[in-house]
Short mmCIF file of the C-alpha atoms (twelve columns), coordinates in Angstrom:
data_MODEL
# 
_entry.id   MODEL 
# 
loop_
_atom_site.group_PDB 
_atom_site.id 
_atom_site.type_symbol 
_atom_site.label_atom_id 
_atom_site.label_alt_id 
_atom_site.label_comp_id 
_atom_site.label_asym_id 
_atom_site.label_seq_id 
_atom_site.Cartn_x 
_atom_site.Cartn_y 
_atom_site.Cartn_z 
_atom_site.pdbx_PDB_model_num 
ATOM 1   C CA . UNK A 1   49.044 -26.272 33.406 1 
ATOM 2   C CA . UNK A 2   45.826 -24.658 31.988 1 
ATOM 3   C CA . UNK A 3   45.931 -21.417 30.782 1 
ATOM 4   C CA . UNK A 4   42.544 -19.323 29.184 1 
ATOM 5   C CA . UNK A 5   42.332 -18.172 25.856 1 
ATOM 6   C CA . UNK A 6   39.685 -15.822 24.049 1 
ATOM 7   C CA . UNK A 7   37.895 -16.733 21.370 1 
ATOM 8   C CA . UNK A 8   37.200 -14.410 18.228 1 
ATOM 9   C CA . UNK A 9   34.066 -11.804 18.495 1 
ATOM 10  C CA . UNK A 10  31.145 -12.821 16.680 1 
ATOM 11  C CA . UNK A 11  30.161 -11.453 13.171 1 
ATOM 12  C CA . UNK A 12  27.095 -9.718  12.488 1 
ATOM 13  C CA . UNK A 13  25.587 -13.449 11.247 1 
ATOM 14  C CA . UNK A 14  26.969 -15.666 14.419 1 
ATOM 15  C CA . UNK A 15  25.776 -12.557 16.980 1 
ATOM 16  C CA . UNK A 16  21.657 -12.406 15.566 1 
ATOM 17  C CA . UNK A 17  21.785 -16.631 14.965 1 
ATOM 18  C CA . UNK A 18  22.792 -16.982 18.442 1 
ATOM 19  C CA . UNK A 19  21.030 -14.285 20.585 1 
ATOM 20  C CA . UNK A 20  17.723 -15.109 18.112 1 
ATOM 21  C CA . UNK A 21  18.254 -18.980 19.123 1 
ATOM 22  C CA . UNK A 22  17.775 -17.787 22.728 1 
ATOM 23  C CA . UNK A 23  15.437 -15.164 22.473 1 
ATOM 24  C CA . UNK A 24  13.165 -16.263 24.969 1 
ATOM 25  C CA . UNK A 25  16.066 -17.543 27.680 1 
ATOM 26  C CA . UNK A 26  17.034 -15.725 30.018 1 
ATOM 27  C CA . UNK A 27  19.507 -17.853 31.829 1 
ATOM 28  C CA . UNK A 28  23.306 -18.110 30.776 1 
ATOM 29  C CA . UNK A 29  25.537 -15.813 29.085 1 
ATOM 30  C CA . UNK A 30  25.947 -13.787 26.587 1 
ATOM 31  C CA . UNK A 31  29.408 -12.056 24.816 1 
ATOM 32  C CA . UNK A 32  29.853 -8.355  23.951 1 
ATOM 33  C CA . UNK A 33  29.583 -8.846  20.108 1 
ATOM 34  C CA . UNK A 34  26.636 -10.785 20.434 1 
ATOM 35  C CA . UNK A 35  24.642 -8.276  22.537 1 
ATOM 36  C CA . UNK A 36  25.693 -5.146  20.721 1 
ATOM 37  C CA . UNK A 37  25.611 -6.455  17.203 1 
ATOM 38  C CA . UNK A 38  22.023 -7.553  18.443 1 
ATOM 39  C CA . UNK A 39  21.293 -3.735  20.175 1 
ATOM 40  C CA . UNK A 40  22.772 -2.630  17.080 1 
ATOM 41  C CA . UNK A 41  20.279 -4.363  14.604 1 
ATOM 42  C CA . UNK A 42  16.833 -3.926  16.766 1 
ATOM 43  C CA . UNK A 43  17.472 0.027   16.551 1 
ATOM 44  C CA . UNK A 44  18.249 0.180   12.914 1 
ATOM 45  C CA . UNK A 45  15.445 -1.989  12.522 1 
ATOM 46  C CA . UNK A 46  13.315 0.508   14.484 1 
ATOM 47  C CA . UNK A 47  14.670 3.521   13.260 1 
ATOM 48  C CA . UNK A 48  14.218 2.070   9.579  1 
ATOM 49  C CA . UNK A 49  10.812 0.499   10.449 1 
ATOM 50  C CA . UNK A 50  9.178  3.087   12.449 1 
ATOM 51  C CA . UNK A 51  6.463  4.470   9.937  1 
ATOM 52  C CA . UNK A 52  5.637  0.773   9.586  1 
ATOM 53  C CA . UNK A 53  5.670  -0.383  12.669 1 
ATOM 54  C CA . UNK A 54  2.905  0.529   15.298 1 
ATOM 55  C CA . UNK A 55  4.203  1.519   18.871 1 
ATOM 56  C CA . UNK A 56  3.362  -2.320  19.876 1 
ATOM 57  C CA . UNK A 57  6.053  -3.140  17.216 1 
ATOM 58  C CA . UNK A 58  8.814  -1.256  18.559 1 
ATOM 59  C CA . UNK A 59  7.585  -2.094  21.808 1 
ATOM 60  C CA . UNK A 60  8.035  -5.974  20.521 1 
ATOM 61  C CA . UNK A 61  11.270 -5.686  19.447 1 
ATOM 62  C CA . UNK A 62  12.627 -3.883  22.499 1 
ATOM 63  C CA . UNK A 63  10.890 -6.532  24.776 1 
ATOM 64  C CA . UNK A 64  13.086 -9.355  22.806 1 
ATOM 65  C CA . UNK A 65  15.988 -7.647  23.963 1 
ATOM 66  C CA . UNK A 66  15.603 -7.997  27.769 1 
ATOM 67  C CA . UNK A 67  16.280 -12.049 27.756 1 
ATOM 68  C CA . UNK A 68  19.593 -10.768 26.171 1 
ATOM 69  C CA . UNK A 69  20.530 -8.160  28.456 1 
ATOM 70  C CA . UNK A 70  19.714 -10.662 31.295 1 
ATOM 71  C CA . UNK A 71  22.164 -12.818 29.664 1 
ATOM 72  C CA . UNK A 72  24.533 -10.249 28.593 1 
ATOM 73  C CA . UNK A 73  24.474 -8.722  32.864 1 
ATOM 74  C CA . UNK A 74  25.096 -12.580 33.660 1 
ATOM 75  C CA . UNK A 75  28.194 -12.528 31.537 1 
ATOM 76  C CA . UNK A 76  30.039 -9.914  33.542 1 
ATOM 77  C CA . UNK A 77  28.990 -12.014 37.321 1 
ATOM 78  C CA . UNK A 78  26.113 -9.358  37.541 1 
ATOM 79  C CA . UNK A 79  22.120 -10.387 38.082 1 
ATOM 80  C CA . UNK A 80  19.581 -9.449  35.187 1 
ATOM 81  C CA . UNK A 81  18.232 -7.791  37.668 1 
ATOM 82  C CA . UNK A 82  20.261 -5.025  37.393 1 
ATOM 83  C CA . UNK A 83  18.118 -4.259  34.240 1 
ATOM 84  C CA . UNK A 84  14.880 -3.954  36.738 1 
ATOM 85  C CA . UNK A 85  15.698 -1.719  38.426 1 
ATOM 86  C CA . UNK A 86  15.615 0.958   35.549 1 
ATOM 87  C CA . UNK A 87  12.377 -0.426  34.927 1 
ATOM 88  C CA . UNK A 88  11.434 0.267   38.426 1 
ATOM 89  C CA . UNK A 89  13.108 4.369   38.120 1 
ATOM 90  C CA . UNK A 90  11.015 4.605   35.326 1 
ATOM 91  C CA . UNK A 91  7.878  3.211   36.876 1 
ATOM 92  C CA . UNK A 92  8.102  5.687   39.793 1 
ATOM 93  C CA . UNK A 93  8.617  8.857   37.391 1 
ATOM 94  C CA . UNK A 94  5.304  7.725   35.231 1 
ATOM 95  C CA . UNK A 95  3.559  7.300   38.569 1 
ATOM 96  C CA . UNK A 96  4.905  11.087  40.090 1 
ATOM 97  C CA . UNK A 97  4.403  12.539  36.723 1 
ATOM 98  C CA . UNK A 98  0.226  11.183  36.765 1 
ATOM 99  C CA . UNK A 99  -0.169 12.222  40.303 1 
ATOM 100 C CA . UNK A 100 1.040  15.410  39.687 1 
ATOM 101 C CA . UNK A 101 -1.031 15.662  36.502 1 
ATOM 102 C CA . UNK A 102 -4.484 14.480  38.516 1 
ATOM 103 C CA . UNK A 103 -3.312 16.482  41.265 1 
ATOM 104 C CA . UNK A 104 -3.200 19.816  38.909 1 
ATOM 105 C CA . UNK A 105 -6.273 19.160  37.071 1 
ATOM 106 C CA . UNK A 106 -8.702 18.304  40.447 1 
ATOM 107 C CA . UNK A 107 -6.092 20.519  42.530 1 
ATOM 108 C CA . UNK A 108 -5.742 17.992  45.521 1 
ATOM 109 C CA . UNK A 109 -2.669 19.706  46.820 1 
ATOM 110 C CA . UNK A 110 -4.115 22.973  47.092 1 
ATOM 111 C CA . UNK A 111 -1.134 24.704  45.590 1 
ATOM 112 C CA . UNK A 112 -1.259 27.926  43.647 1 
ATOM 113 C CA . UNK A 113 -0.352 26.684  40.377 1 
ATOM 114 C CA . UNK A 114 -0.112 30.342  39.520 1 
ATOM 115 C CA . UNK A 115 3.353  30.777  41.720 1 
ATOM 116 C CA . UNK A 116 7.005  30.025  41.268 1 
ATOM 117 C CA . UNK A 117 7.085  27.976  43.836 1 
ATOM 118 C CA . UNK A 118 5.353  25.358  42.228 1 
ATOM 119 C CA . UNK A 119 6.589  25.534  38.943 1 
ATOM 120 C CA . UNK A 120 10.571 25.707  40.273 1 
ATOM 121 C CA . UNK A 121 9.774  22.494  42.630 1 
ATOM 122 C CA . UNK A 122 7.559  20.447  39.549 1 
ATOM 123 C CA . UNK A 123 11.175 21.155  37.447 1 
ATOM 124 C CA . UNK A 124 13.611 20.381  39.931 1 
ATOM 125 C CA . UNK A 125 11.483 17.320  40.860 1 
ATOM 126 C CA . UNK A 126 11.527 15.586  36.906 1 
ATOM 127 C CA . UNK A 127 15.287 16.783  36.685 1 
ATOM 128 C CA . UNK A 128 16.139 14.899  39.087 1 
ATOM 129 C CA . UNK A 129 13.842 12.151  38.281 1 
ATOM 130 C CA . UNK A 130 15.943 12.833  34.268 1 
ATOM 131 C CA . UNK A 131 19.377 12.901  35.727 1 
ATOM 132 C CA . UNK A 132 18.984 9.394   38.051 1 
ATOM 133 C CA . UNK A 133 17.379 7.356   34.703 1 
ATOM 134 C CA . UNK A 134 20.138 8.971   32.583 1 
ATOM 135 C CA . UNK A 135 23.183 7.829   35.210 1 
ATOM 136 C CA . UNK A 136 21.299 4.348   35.510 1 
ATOM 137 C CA . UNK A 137 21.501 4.536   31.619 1 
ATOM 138 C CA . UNK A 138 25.115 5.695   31.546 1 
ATOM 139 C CA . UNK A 139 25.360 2.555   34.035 1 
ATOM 140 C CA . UNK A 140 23.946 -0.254  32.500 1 
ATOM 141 C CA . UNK A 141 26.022 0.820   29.045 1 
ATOM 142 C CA . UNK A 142 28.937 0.717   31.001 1 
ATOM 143 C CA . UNK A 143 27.825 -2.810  32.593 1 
ATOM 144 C CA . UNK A 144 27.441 -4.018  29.559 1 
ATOM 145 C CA . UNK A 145 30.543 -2.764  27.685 1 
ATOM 146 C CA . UNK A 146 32.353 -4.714  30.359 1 
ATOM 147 C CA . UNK A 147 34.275 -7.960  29.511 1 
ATOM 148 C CA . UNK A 148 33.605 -10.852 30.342 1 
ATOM 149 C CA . UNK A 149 34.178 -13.159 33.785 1 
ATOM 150 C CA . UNK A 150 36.979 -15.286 32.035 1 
ATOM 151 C CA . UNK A 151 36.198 -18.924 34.112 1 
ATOM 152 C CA . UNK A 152 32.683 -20.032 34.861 1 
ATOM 153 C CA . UNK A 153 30.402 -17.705 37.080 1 
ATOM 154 C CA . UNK A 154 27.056 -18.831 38.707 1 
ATOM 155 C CA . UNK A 155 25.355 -18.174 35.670 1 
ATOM 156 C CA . UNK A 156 27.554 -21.063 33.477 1 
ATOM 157 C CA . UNK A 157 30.671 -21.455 31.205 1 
ATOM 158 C CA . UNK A 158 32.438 -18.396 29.492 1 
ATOM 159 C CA . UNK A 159 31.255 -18.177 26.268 1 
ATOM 160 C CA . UNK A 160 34.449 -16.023 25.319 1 
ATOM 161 C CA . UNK A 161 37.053 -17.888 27.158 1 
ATOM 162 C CA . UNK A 162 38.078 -21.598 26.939 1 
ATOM 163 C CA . UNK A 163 40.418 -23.225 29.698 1 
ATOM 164 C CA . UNK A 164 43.196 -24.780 27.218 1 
ATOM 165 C CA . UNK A 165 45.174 -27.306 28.762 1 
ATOM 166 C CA . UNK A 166 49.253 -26.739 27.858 1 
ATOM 167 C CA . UNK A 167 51.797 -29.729 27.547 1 
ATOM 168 C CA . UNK A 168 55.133 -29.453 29.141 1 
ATOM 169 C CA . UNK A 169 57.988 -30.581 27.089 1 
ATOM 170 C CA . UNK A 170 61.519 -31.473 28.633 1 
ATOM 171 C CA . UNK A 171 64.194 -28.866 28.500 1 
ATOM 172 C CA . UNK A 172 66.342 -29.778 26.105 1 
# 
């Protein structure tokens, strides 16, 4: 009879040695400790960094953290892809918010940027552009805060759970 056991969470060390051995790789898995003691570090990092680093910096070590959240989305029986498509919500809001911008300064719409009416539908137009990114947001943390498929998913092994195989003994 086999029965699945968990193995310990990662430290701080085990979590950056692996996810930094795999930085690149998107493919496989990836546990909870690993990917949030990894989050965890990039944003102190960042935060501590910041009047050092340029944007491109940050931007650098945010990039390094997409392999891992590909891996991390895998984990739970989910595509990376998952992670794209906040990428494309966000895409579509820069795009809206320049057309509006070009639109404004050449006025192309022919609105009276002097009215209400403008103004009220701009605002209710990038709130609910804020309040889909934020509930993708409040999605993908929730995604990821999920535990992991305990047997072998289309992405590979469990890196949490091992199949251990149990001996029968005789009733005495």
């Amino acid at each position: 009879m086999e029965q699945i056991h968990a193995t310990p969470s990662l430290d701080l060390g085990a979590a950056l040695k692996s996810a930094t051995s795999k930085v690149l790789q998107f493919q496989g898995r990836a546990r909870r400790s690993e990917y949030w003691w990894t989050i965890l570090t990039v944003y102190v990092l960042s935060l501590l960094l910041s009047p050092f680093l340029t944007i491109l910096g940050g931007l650098v070590l945010n990039l390094l953290t997409i392999p891992l959240t590909f891996r991390r989305l895998h984990d739970t029986g989910r595509s990376g892809w998952w992670w794209g498509m906040g990428i494309i919500l966000k895409a579509l809001f820069f795009f809206v918010f320049l057309y509006d911008v070009i639109s404004i300064v050449i006025n192309v719409s022919g609105w009276d940027y002097c009215g209400i009416d403008y103004w009220g539908l701009l605002a209710s137009k990038y709130l609910l552009f804020i309040c889909l990114i934020g509930l993708y947001e409040l999605v993908m943390i929730i995604l990821c805060c999920l535990d992991s498929d305990k047997r072998a998913n289309r992405y590979g092994e469990s890196p949490k759970y091992v199949a251990v195989e149990e001996t029968e003994y005789p009733n005495p």
